XYZ file of C-alpha atoms in Angstrom:
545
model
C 7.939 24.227 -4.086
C 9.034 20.773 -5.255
C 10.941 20.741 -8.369
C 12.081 17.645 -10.440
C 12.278 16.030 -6.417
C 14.354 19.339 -5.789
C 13.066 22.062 -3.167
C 13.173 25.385 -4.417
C 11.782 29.089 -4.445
C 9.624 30.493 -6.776
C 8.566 34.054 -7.269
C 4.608 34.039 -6.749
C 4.260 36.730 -9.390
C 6.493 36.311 -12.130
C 7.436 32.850 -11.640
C 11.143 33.304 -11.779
C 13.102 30.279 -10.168
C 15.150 31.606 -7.324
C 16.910 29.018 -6.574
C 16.993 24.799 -5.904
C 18.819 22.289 -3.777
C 18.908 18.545 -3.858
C 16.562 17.794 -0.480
C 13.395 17.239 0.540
C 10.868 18.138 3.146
C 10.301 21.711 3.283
C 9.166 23.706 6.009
C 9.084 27.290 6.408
C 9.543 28.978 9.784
C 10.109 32.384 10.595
C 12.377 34.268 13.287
C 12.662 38.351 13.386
C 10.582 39.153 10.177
C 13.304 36.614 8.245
C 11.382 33.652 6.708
C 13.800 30.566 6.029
C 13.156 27.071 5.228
C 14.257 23.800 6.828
C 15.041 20.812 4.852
C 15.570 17.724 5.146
C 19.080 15.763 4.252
C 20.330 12.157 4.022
C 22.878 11.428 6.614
C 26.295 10.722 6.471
C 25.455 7.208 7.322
C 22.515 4.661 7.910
C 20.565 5.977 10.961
C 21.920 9.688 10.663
C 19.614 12.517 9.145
C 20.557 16.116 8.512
C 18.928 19.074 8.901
C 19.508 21.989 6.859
C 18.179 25.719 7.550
C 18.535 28.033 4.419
C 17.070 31.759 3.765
C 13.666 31.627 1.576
C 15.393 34.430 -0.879
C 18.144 33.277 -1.590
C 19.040 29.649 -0.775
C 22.193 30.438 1.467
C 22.762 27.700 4.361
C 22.339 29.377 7.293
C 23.229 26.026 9.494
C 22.787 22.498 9.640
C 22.600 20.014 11.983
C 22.682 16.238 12.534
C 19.699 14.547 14.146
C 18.659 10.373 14.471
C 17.202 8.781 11.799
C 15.991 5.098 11.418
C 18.236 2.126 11.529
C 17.881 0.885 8.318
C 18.907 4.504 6.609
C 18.559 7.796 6.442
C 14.481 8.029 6.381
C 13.129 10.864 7.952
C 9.407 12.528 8.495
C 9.668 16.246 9.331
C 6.559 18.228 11.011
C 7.322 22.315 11.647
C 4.629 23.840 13.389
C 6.340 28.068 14.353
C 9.185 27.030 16.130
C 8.021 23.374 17.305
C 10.111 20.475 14.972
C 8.689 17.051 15.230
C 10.477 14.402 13.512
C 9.422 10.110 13.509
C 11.364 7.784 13.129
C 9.934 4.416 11.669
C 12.031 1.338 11.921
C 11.613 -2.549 10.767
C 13.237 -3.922 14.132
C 13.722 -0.686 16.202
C 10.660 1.252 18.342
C 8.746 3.758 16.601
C 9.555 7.001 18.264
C 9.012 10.994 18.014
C 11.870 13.330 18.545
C 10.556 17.224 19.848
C 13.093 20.185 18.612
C 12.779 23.869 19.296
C 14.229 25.950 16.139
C 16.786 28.738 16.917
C 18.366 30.469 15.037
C 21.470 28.589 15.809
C 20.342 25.267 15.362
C 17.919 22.823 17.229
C 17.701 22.451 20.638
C 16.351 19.143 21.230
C 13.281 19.005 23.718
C 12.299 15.565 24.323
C 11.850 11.814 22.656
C 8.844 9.766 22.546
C 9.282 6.179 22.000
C 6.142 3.473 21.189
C 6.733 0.204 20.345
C 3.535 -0.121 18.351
C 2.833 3.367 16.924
C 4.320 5.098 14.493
C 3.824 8.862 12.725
C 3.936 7.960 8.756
C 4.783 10.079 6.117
C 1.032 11.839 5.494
C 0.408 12.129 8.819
C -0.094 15.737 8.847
C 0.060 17.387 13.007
C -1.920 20.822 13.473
C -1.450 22.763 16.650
C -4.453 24.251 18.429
C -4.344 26.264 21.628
C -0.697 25.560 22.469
C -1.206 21.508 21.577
C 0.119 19.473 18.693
C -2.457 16.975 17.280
C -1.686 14.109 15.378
C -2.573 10.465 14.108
C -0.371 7.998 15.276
C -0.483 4.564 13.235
C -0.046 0.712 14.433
C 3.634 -0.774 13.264
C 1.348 -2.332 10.241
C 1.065 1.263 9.156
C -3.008 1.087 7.802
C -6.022 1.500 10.241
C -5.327 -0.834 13.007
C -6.002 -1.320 16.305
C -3.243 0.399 17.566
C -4.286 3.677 15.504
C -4.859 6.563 17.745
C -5.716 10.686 17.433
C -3.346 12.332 20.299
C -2.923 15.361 21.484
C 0.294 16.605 23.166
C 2.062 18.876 24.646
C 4.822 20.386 22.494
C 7.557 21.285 24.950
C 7.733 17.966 26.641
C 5.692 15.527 24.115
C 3.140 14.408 27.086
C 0.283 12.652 25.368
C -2.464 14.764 26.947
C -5.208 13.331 25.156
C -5.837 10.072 22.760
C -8.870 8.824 21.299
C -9.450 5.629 19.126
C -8.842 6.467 15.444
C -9.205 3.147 13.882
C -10.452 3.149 10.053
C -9.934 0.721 6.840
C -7.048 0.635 5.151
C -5.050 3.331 3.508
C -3.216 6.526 4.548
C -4.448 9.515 6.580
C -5.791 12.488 5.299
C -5.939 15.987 6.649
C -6.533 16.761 10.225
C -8.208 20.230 10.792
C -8.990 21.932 13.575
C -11.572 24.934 13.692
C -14.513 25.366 16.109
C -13.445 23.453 18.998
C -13.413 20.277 16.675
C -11.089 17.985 14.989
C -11.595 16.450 11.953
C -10.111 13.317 10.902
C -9.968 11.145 7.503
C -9.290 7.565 8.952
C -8.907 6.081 5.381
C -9.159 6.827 1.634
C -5.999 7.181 -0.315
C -6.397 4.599 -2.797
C -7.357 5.354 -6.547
C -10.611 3.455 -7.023
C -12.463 6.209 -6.711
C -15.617 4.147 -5.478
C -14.620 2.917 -1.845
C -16.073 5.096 0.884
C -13.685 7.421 2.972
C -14.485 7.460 6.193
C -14.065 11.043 8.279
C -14.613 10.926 12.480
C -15.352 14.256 14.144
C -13.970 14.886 17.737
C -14.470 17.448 20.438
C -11.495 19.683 21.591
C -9.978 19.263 23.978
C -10.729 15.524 25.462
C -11.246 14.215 22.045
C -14.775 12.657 22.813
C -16.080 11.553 19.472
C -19.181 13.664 17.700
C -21.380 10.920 16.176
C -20.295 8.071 14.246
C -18.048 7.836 11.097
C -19.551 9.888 8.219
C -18.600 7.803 5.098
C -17.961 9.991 1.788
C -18.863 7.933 -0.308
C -17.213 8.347 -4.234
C -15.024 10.750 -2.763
C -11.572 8.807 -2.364
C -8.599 10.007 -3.380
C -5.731 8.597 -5.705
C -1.998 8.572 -5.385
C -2.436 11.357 -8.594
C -5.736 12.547 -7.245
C -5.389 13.587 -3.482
C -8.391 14.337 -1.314
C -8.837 18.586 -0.925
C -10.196 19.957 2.414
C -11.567 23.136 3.299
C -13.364 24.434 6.345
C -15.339 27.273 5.837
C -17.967 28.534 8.246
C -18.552 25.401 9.544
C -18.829 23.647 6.554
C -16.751 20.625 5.236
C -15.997 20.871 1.494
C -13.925 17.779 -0.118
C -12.570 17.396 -3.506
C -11.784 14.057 -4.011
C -11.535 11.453 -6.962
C -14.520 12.054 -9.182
C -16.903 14.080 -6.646
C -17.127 17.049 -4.513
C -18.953 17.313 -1.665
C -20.150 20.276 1.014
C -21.022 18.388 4.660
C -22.728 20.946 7.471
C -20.953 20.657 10.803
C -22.670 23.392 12.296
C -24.508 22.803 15.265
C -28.264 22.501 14.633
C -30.717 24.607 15.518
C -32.264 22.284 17.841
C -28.748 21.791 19.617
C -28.531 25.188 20.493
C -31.654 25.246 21.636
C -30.520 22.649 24.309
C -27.419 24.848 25.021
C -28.858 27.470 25.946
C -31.817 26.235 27.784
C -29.063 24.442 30.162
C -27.352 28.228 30.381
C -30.035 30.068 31.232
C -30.065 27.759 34.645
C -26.789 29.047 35.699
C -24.094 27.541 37.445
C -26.528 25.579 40.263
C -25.509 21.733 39.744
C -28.851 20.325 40.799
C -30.869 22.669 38.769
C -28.669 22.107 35.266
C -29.290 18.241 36.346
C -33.072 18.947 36.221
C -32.912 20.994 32.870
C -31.546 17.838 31.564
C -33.865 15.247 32.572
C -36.210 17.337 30.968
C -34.755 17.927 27.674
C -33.857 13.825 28.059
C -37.842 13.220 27.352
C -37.990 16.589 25.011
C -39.710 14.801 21.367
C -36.544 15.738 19.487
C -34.162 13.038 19.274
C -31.278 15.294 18.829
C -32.042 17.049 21.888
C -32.847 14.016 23.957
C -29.512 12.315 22.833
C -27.410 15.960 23.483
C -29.199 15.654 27.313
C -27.913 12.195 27.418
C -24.470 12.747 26.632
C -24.265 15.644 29.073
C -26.232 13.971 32.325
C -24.206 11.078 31.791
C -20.483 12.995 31.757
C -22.117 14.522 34.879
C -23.304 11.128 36.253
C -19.590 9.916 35.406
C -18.352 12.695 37.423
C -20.358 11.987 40.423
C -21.925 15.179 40.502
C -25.049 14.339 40.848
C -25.087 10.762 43.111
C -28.302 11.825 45.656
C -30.352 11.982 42.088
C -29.497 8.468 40.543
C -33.103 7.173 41.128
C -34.132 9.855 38.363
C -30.887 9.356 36.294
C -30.147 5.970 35.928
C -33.617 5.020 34.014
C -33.155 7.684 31.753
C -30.000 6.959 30.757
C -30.771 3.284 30.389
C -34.057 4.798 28.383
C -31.822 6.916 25.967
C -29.460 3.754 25.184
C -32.103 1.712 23.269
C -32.354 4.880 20.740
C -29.135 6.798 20.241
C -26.309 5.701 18.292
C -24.031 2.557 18.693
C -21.521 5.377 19.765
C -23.390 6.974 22.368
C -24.819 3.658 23.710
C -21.620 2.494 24.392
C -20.367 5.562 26.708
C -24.130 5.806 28.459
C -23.086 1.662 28.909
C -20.136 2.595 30.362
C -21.329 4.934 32.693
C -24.118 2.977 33.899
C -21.771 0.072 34.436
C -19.300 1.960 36.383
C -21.505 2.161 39.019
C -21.746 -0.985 39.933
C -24.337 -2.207 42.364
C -25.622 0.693 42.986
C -27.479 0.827 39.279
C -28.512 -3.241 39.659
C -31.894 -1.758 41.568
C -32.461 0.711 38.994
C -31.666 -1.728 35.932
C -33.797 -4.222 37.528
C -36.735 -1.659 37.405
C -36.345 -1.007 33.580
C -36.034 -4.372 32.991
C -39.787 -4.784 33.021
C -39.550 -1.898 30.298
C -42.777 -2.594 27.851
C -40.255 -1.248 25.087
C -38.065 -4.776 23.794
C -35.306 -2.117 22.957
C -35.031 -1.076 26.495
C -34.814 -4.946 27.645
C -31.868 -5.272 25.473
C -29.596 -2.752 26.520
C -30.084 -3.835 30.204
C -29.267 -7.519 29.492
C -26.276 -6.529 27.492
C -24.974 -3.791 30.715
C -26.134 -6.532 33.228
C -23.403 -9.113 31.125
C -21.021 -6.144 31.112
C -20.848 -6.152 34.971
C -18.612 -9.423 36.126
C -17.512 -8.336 39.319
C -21.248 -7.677 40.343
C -22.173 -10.817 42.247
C -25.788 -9.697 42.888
C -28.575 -12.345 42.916
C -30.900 -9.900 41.363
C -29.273 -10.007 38.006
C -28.908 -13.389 37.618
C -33.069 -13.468 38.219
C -33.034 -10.687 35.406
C -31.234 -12.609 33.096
C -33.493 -16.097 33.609
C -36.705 -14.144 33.192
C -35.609 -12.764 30.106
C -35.172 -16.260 28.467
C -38.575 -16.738 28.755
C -39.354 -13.350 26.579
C -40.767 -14.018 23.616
C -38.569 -11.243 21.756
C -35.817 -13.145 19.585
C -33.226 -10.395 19.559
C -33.305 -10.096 23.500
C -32.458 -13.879 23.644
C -29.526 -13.744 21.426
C -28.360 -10.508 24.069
C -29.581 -12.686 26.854
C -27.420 -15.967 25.980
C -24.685 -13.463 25.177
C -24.905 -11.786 28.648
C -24.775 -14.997 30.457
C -21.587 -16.496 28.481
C -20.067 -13.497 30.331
C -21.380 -15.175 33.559
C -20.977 -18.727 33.205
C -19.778 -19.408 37.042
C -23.364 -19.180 37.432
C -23.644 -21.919 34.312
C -25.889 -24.457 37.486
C -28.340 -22.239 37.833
C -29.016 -21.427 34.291
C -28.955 -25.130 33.234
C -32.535 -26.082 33.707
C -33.290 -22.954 31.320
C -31.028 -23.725 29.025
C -32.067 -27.217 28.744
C -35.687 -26.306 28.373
C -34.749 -23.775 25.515
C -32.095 -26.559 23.604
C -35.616 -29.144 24.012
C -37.873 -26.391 22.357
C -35.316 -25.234 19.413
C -37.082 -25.940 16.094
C -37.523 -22.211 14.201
C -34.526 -20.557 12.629
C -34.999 -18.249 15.133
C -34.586 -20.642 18.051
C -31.475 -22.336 16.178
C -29.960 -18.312 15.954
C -30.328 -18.365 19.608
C -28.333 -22.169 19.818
C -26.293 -20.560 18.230
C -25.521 -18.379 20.551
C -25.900 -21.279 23.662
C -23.525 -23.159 21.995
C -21.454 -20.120 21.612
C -20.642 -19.662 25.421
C -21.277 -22.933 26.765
C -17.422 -23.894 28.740
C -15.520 -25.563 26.438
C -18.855 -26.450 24.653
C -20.029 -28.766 26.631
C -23.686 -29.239 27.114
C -26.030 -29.161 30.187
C -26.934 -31.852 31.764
C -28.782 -33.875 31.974
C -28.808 -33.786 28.073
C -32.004 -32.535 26.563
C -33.842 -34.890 23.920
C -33.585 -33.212 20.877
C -29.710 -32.415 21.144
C -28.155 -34.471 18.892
C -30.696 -33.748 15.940
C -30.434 -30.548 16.249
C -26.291 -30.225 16.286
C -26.532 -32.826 13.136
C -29.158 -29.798 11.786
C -26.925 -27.044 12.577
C -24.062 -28.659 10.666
C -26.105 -27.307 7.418
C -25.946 -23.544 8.695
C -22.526 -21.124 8.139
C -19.413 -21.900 8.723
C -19.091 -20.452 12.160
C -22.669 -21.876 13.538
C -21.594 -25.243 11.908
C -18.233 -25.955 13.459
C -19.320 -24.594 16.800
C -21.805 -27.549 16.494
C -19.108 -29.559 15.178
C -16.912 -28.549 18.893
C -20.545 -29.588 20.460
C -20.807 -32.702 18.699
C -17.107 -33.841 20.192
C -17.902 -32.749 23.856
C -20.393 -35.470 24.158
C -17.455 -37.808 24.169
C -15.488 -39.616 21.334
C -18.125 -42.878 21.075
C -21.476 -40.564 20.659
C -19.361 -38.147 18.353
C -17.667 -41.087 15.947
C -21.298 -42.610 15.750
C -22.348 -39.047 14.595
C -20.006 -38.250 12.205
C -19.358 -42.114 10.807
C -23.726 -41.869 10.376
C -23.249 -38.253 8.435
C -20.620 -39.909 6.078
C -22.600 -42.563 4.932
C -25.338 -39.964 4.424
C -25.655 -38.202 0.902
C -24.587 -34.641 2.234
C -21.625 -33.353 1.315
C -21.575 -30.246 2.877
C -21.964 -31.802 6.187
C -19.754 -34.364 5.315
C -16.778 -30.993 4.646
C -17.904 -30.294 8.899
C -17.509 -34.108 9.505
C -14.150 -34.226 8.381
C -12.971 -31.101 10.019
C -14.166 -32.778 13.208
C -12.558 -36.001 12.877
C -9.488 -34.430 12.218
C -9.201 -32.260 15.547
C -9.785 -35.950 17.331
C -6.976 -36.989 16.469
C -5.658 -40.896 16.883
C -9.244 -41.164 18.456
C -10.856 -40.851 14.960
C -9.571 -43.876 13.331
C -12.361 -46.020 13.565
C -14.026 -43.500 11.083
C -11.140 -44.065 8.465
C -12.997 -46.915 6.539
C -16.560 -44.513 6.186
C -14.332 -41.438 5.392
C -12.329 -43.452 2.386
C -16.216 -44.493 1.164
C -16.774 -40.969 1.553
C -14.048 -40.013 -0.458
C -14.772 -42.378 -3.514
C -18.562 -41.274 -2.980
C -17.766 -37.254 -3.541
C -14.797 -37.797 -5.504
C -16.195 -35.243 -7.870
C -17.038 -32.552 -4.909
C -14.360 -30.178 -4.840
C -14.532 -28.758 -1.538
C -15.128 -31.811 0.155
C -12.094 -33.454 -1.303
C -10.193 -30.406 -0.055
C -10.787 -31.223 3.674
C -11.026 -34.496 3.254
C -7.500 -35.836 1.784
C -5.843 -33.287 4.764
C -7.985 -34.652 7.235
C -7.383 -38.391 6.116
C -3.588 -37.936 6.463
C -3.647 -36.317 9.260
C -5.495 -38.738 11.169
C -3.389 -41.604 9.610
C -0.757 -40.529 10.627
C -1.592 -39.558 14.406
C -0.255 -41.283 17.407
């Protein structure tokens, strides 16, 4: 137990203090029916850490040892899983890196050392081992959420990263990782005390770490720095105490799961006849079914165990992406894609889909796959413009900003599409044009209603405004200081903050809109935010050579 920031022993059933020691760090381990406890102990000096191994009974040192610590002092994280010691090390300017010990009675035998440049193991980072593997979160150098965060699973003797899957969640610490049939549970965030901000949890297989679902948010149920989040797994169940809630979640399989289980079972080890149990469960009415047959015919698709069948494959998988989860539809994307050109015929087929959701998710593979050069996709892509189905032209304009070495023979299209751009839904979608045009610049030759409709979009949000703003520049420095000078004489402000911004990026090349932008200036003297980017702008265009 801790006691007043000592370690010490208690006697469960009286409560009678055995003993306490000025350390920190406990962890019990156990050799010949002896249990003893190791500690942890500032070094002698900055980047030294000690060690210490004393009997649970009666506090006696049994031995002690000197191991690395972090450059800037004696910080230490200890994990002791049996006989397995994992320590990180977390410095400022050094790598992040894990040290593996085997405990003996003795003193440590040291096993291997891990070092990662952008990961770290923090101080709540708790490590379970499962089946002769250690699994743990491993943080980004910022120490919160980020990128960089990953769940691994390694091998204890030599610290090989076996497995890693993205782990990525808000801010905050990490919660509890526990492992109990076949799955690992992880809280990605949710250790600070307002009580009201979700905590997200993310549920992966053992033993590739595939994730189950999406994140399940628990809501109300974060924890404080006074008010830690409590686990328990029982029976499949997921019970969490946490600030002001608790909370049972039901991670059993569902019925309807192992329905689809066994019905693949019962066909026996014969490839070819488990592939045909799951193209028929794919089209079974249950969507839990149909999405379990789609996760399992595409890890066999991804396999190539099952190539002479794609013709029956390939549009059910492509058929399952427009209604599973964003999870799923990204690995049945990214087993599709990895085909390459042999899915273009079958992608082309369900292109012509009646169901707009199953359009989609072939325009946004078809935009996934660059190094296809296939003429049949590009003749997808065109003929999808012309669909009258505004979400598949935002995917569509998307899909071709990933192909714009083919920007000549989209032009005419594009052009037509700029000319007919008059409902919000058309400007969401020049938007998007504008979005992945090279460099911004617009087709040519330049379609009527161009300019009135960049000067429109100037009145959108910030990010659809100053992408017309880029727009407005490409069409060279006379046509965009006539613009801009013409919007600062106008009476909107708003547009006038875009103008500014604009004139600025030119440069020396926007001082011939000096004398309209000090008008401007006296004119909206009173409107804050223009007066913000304005006297910036001003001087920084003064002052250009």
């Amino acid at each position: 137990a801790t006691i007043n920031k000592e370690v010490g022993a208690v006697v469960a059933a009286t409560g009678k203090l055995l003993w306490t020691t000025p350390v920190s760090a406990p962890g019990l381990w156990r050799h010949e029916g002896i249990a003893r406890v190791l500690v942890t102990r500032g070094g002698s000096k900055p980047g030294d850490s000690g060690i210490a191994c004393v009997d649970l009974r009666s506090g006696k040192e049994a031995w002690s040892a000197q191991i690395e610590g972090d450059a800037e002092g004696p910080k230490l994280q200890l994990r002791l899983l049996g006989s397995h010691l994992v320590t990180s090390h977390r410095g400022k300017t050094d790598p992040h890196y894990l040290i593996g010990y085997k405990v003996e009675p003795t003193g440590l035998k040291q096993l291997w050392k891990q070092i990662d440049e952008k990961r770290c193991l923090l101080s709540d980072n708790p490590m379970t081992m499962h089946q002769g593997l250690l699994y743990t979160r491993l943080n980004g150098a910022g120490g919160g959420g980020d990128s960089q965060s990953a769940l691994v699973a390694m091998q204890p003797d030599t610290g090989k990263i076996v497995a890693e899957a993205d782990a990525t969640g808000g801010s905050g610490r990490n919660g509890p990782i526990i492992v109990n049939d076949g799955l690992v549970i992880v809280q990605l965030d949710g250790s600070h005390p307002t009580g009201q901000a979700p905590g997200n949890l993310r549920v992966y297989r053992l033993p590739d770490l595939e994730p189950v679902g999406g994140i399940l948010q628990t809501h109300n149920l974060t924890g404080g720095y006074d008010t830690p989040m409590a686990f328990q797994y029982v029976d499949g169940r997921l019970i969490i105490r946490g600030c002001n809630r608790i909370a049972c979640y039901d991670l059993r399989k569902s019925p309807d799961q192992l329905k689809a289980e066994q019905a693949i079972q019962a066909v026996g080890a014969d490839a070819d006849a488990v592939i045909s149990r799951l193209l028929t469960l794919a089209t079974d009415a249950d969507v839990q079914i149909r999405e379990f047959a789609g996760r399992e015919l595409a890890a066999r698709v991804a396999a190539g165990q099952a190539d002479s069948r794609q013709a029956e494959e390939l549009p059910v998988l492509v058929r399952l992406m427009a209604e599973t989860d964003p999870e799923q539809r990204r690995q049945l994307a990214l087993t599709v894609g990895s085909l390459g050109e042999a899915a273009v015929p079958f992608l082309v087929e369900s292109s012509r889909n009646p169901n707009a959701l199953v359009r989609i998710a072939v325009v946004e593979l078809l935009g996934q796959m660059g190094g296809v050069d296939d003429p049949r996709i590009d003749t997808v892509l065109l003929a999808a413009l012309d669909d009258g189905d505004p979400n598949l032209l935002e995917a569509t304009l998307t899909s071709l900003g990933k192909r714009t070495a083919k920007l000549d023979l989209y032009q005419p299209v594009l052009v037509k599409l700029i000319d007919a751009a008059q409902s919000p839904v058309d400007r969401e979608a020049m938007g998007a044009l504008l979005r992945i045009l090279p460099n911004n610049v617009p087709p040519q030759p330049r379609p009527r209603k161009l300019e009135s409709l960049l000067v429109d979009l100037l009145s959108e949000d910030a990010a659809l405004a100053y992408r017309a703003v880029d727009a407005i520049r490409a069409l060279g420095d006379d046509d965009a200081l006539r613009i801009f000078i013409s919007l600062l004489e106008a009476d909107d402000p708003r547009r006038g903050v875009r103008v500014v911004r604009g004139l600025a990026a030119m440069g020396a090349r926007a001082k011939p809109a000096l004398p309209a932008l000090e008008r401007a200036m006296v004119k909206w003297k009173g409107t804050r935010s223009f007066m913000r980017s304005a006297q910036p702008s001003y001087k920084t265009i003064q002052e250009a050579e």
